[in-house]
PDB file of C-alpha atoms and ligand atoms in Angstrom:
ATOM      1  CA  UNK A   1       3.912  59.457   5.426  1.00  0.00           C
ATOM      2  CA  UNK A   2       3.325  62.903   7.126  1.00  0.00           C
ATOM      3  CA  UNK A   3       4.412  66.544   7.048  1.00  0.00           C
ATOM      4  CA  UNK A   4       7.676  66.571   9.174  1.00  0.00           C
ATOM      5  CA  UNK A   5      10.283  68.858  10.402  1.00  0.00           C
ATOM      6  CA  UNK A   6      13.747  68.424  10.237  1.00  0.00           C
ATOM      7  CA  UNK A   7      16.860  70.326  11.007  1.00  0.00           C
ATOM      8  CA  UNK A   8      19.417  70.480   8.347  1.00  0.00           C
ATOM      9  CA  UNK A   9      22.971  72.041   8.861  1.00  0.00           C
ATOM     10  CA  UNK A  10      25.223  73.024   6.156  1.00  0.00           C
ATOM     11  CA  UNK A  11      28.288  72.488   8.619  1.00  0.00           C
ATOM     12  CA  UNK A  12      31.543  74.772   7.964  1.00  0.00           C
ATOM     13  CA  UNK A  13      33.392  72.916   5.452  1.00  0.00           C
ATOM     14  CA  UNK A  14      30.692  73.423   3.162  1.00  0.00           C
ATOM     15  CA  UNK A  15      29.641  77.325   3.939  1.00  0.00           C
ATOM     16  CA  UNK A  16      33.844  77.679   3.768  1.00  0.00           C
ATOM     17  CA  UNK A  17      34.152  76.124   0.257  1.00  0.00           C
ATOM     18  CA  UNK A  18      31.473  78.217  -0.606  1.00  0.00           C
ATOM     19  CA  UNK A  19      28.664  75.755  -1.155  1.00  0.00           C
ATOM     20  CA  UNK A  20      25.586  77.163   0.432  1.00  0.00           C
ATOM     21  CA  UNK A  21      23.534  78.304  -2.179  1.00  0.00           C
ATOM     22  CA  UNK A  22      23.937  74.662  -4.832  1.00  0.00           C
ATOM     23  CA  UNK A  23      23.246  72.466  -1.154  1.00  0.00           C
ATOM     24  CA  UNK A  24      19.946  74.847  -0.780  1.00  0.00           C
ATOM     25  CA  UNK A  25      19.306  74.967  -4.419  1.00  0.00           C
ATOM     26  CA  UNK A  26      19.119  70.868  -3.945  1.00  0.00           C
ATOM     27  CA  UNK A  27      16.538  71.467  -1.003  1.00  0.00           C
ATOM     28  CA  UNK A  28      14.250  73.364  -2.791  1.00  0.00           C
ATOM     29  CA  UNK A  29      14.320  71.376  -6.327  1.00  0.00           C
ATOM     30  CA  UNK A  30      13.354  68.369  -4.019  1.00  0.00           C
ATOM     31  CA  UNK A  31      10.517  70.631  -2.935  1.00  0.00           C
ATOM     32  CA  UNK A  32      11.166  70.466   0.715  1.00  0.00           C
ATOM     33  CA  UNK A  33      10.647  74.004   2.179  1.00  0.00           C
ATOM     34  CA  UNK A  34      12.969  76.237   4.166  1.00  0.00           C
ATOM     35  CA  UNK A  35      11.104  77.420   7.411  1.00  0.00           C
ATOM     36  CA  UNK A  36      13.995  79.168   9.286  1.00  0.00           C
ATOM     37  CA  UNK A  37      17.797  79.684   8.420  1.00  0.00           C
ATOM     38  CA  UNK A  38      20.594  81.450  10.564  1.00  0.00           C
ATOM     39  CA  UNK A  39      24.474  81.713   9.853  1.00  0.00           C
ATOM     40  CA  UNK A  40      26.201  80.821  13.706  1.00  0.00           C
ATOM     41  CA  UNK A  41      29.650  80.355  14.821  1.00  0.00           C
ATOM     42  CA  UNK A  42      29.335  77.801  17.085  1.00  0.00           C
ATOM     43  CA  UNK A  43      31.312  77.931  20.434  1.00  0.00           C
ATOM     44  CA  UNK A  44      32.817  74.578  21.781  1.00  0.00           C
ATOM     45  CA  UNK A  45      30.251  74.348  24.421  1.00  0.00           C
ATOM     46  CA  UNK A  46      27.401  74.756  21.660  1.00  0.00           C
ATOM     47  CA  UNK A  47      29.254  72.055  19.690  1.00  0.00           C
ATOM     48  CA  UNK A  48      29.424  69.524  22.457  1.00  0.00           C
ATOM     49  CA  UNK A  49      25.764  70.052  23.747  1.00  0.00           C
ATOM     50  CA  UNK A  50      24.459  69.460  19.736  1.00  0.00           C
ATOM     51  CA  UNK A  51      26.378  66.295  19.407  1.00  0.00           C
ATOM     52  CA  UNK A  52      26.025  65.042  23.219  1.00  0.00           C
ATOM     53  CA  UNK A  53      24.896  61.776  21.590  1.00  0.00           C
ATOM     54  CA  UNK A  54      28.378  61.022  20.629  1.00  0.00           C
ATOM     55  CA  UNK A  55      30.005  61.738  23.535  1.00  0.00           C
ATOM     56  CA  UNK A  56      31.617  58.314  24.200  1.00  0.00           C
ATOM     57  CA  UNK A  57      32.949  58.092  20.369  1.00  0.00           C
ATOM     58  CA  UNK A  58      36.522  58.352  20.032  1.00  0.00           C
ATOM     59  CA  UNK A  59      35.523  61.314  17.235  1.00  0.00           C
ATOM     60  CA  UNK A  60      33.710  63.105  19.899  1.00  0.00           C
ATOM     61  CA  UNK A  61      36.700  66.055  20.563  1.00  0.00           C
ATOM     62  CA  UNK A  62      37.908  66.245  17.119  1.00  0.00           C
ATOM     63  CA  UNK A  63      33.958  66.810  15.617  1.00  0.00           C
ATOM     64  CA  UNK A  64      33.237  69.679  18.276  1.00  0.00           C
ATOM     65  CA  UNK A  65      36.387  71.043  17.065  1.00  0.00           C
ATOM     66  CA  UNK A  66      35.595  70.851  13.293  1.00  0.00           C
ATOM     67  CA  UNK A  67      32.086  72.182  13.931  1.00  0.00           C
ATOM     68  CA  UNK A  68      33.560  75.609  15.583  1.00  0.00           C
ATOM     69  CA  UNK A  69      36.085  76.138  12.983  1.00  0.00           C
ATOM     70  CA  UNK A  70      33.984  78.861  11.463  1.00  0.00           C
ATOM     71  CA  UNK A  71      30.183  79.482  10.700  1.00  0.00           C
ATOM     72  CA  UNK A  72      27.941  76.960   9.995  1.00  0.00           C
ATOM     73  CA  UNK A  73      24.273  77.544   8.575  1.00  0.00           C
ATOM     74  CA  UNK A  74      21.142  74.820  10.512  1.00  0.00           C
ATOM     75  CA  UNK A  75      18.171  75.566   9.215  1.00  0.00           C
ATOM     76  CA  UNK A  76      14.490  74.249   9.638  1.00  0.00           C
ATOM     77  CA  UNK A  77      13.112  71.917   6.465  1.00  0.00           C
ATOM     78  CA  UNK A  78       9.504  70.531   6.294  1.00  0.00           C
ATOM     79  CA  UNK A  79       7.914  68.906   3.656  1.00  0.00           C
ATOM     80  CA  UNK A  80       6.363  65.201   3.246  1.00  0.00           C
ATOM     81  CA  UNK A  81       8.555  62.678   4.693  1.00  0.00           C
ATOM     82  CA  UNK A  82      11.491  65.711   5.382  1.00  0.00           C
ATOM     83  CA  UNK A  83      13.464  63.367   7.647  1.00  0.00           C
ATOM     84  CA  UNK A  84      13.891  60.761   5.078  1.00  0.00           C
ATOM     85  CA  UNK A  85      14.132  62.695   1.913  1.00  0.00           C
ATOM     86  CA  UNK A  86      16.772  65.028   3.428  1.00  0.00           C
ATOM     87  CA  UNK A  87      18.879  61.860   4.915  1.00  0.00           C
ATOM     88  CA  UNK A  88      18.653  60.820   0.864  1.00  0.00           C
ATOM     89  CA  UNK A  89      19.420  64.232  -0.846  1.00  0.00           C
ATOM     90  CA  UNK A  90      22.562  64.298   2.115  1.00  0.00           C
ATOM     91  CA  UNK A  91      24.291  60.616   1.241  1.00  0.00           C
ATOM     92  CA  UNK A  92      25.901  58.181   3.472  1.00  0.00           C
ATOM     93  CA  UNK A  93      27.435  59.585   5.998  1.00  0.00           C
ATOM     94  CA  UNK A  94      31.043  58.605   5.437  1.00  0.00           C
ATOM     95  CA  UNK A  95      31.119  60.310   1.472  1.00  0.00           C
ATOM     96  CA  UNK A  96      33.452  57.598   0.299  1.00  0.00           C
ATOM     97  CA  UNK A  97      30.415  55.469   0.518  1.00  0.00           C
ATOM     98  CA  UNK A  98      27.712  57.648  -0.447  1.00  0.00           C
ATOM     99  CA  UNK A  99      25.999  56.994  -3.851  1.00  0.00           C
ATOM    100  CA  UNK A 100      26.320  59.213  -6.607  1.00  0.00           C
ATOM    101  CA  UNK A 101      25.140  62.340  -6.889  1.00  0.00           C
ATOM    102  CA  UNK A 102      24.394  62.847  -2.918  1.00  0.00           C
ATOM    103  CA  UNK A 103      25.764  66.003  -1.207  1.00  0.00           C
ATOM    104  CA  UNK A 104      28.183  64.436   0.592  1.00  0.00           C
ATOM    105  CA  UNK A 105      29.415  62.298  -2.503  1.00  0.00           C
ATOM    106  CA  UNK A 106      29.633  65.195  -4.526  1.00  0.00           C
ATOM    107  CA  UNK A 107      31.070  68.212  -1.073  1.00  0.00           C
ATOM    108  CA  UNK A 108      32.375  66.232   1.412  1.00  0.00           C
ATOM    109  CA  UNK A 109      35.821  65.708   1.743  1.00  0.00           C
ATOM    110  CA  UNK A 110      36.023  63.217   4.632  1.00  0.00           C
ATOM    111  CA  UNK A 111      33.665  61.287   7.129  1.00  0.00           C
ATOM    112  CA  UNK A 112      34.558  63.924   9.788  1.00  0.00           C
ATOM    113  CA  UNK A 113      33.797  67.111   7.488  1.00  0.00           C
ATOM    114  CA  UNK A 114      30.380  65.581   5.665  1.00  0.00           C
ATOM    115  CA  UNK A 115      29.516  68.756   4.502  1.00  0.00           C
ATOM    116  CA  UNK A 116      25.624  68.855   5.866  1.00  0.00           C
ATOM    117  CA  UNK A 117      23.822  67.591   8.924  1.00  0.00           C
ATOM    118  CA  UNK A 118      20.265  65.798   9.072  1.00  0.00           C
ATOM    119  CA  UNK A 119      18.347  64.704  12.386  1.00  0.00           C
ATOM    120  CA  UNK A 120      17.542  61.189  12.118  1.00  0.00           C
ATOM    121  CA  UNK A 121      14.048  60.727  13.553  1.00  0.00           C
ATOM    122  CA  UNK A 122      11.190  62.743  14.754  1.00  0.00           C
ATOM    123  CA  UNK A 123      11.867  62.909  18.184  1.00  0.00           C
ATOM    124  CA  UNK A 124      15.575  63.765  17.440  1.00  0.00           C
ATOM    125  CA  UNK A 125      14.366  66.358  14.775  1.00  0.00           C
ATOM    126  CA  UNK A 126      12.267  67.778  17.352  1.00  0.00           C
ATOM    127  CA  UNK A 127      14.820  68.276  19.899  1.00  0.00           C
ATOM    128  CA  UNK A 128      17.814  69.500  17.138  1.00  0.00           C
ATOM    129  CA  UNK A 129      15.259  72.057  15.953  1.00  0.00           C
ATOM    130  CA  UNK A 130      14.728  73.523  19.350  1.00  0.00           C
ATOM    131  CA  UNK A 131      18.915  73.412  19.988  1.00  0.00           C
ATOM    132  CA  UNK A 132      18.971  76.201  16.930  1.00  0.00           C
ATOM    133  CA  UNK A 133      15.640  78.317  16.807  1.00  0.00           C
ATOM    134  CA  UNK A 134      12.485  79.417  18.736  1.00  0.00           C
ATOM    135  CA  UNK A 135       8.891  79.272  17.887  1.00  0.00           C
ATOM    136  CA  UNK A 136       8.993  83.243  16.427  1.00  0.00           C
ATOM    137  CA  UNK A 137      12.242  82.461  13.991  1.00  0.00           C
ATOM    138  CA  UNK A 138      10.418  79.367  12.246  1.00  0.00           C
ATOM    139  CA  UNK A 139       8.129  81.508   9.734  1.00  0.00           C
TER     140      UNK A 139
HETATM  141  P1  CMP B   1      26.409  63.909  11.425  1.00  0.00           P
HETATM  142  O1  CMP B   1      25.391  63.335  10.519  1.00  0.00           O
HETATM  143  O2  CMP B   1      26.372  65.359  11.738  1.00  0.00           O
HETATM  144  O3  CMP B   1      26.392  63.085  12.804  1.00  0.00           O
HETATM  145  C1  CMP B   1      27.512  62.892  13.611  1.00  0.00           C
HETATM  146  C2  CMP B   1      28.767  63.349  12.972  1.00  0.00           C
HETATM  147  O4  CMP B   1      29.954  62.770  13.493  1.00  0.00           O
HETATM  148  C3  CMP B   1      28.796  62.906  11.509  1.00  0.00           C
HETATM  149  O5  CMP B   1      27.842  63.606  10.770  1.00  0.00           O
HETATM  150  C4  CMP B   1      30.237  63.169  11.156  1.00  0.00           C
HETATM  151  O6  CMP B   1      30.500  64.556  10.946  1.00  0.00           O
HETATM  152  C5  CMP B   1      30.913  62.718  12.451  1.00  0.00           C
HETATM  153  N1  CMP B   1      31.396  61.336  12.384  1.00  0.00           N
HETATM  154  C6  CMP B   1      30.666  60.211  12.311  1.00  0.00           C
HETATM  155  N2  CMP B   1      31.463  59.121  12.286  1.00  0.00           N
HETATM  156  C7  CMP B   1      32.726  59.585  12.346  1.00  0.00           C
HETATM  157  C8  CMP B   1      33.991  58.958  12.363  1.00  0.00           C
HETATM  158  N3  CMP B   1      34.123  57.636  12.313  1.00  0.00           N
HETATM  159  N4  CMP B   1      35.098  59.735  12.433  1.00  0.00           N
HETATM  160  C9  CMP B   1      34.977  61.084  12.485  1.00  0.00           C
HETATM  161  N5  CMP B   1      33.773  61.746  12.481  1.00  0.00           N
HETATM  162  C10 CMP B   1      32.675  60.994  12.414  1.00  0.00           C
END
């Protein structure tokens, strides 16, 4: 295990429904810390360069049009093992089959609108955080 970085989105079904501040009360109970942190509409073109990845999925359109819908908050997380122990506090990705007591089990209303975002390995994490914030905005 190391220090890592991760970035973390609270995507806009979950800022809409007003559930920002229990998501980052979760972060920082699990001790992981909160280096940088920015409310941003997305536009569609900022949408479809984050989640390039997917481009071929048949949920490509309809998840860079659920991701502009209104403002979304990514933020930088680091802490030992951040990848991993964010991808745990977060929950499956589909919420019908996260476990209990996950953020997506417990805000999530559909597989589509999760309610948070985690990158899923270093080199991903690396990239993701540079998609959302410079060197001076991660304090
Ligand atoms: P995220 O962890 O941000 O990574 C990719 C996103 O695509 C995922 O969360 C969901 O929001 C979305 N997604 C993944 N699978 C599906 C699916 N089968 N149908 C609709 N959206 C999906």
């Amino acid at each position: 295990m190391s220090v890592q970085r991760t970035l973390a989105i609270i995507k806009p079904d979950a800022v809409a429904s007003g559930k920002i501040g229990p998501i980052i009360a979760r972060i920082e109970a699990a001790g992981l810390t909160i280096l940088a942190a920015r409310l941003a509409r997305l536009s569609a073109e900022q949408a479809a360069g984050f989640y390039i990845v997917h481009k071929a999925r048949p949920f490509y359109g309809s998840l860079c049009a659920f991701m502009t819908q209104g403002p979304c908050l990514p933020m930088v997380l680091e802490g030992e093992d951040a990848i991993q122990r964010w991808r745990d506090l977060m929950g499956a990705t589909d919420p019908a089959k996260a476990a209990a007591g996950t953020i997506r089990k417990e805000f999530a209303s559909s597989i589509e609108a999760n309610a948070v975002h985690g990158s899923d390995a270093p080199a991903t994490a690396a990239t993701e955080i540079t998609y959302f914030f410079n060197a001076l905005e991660i304090h």
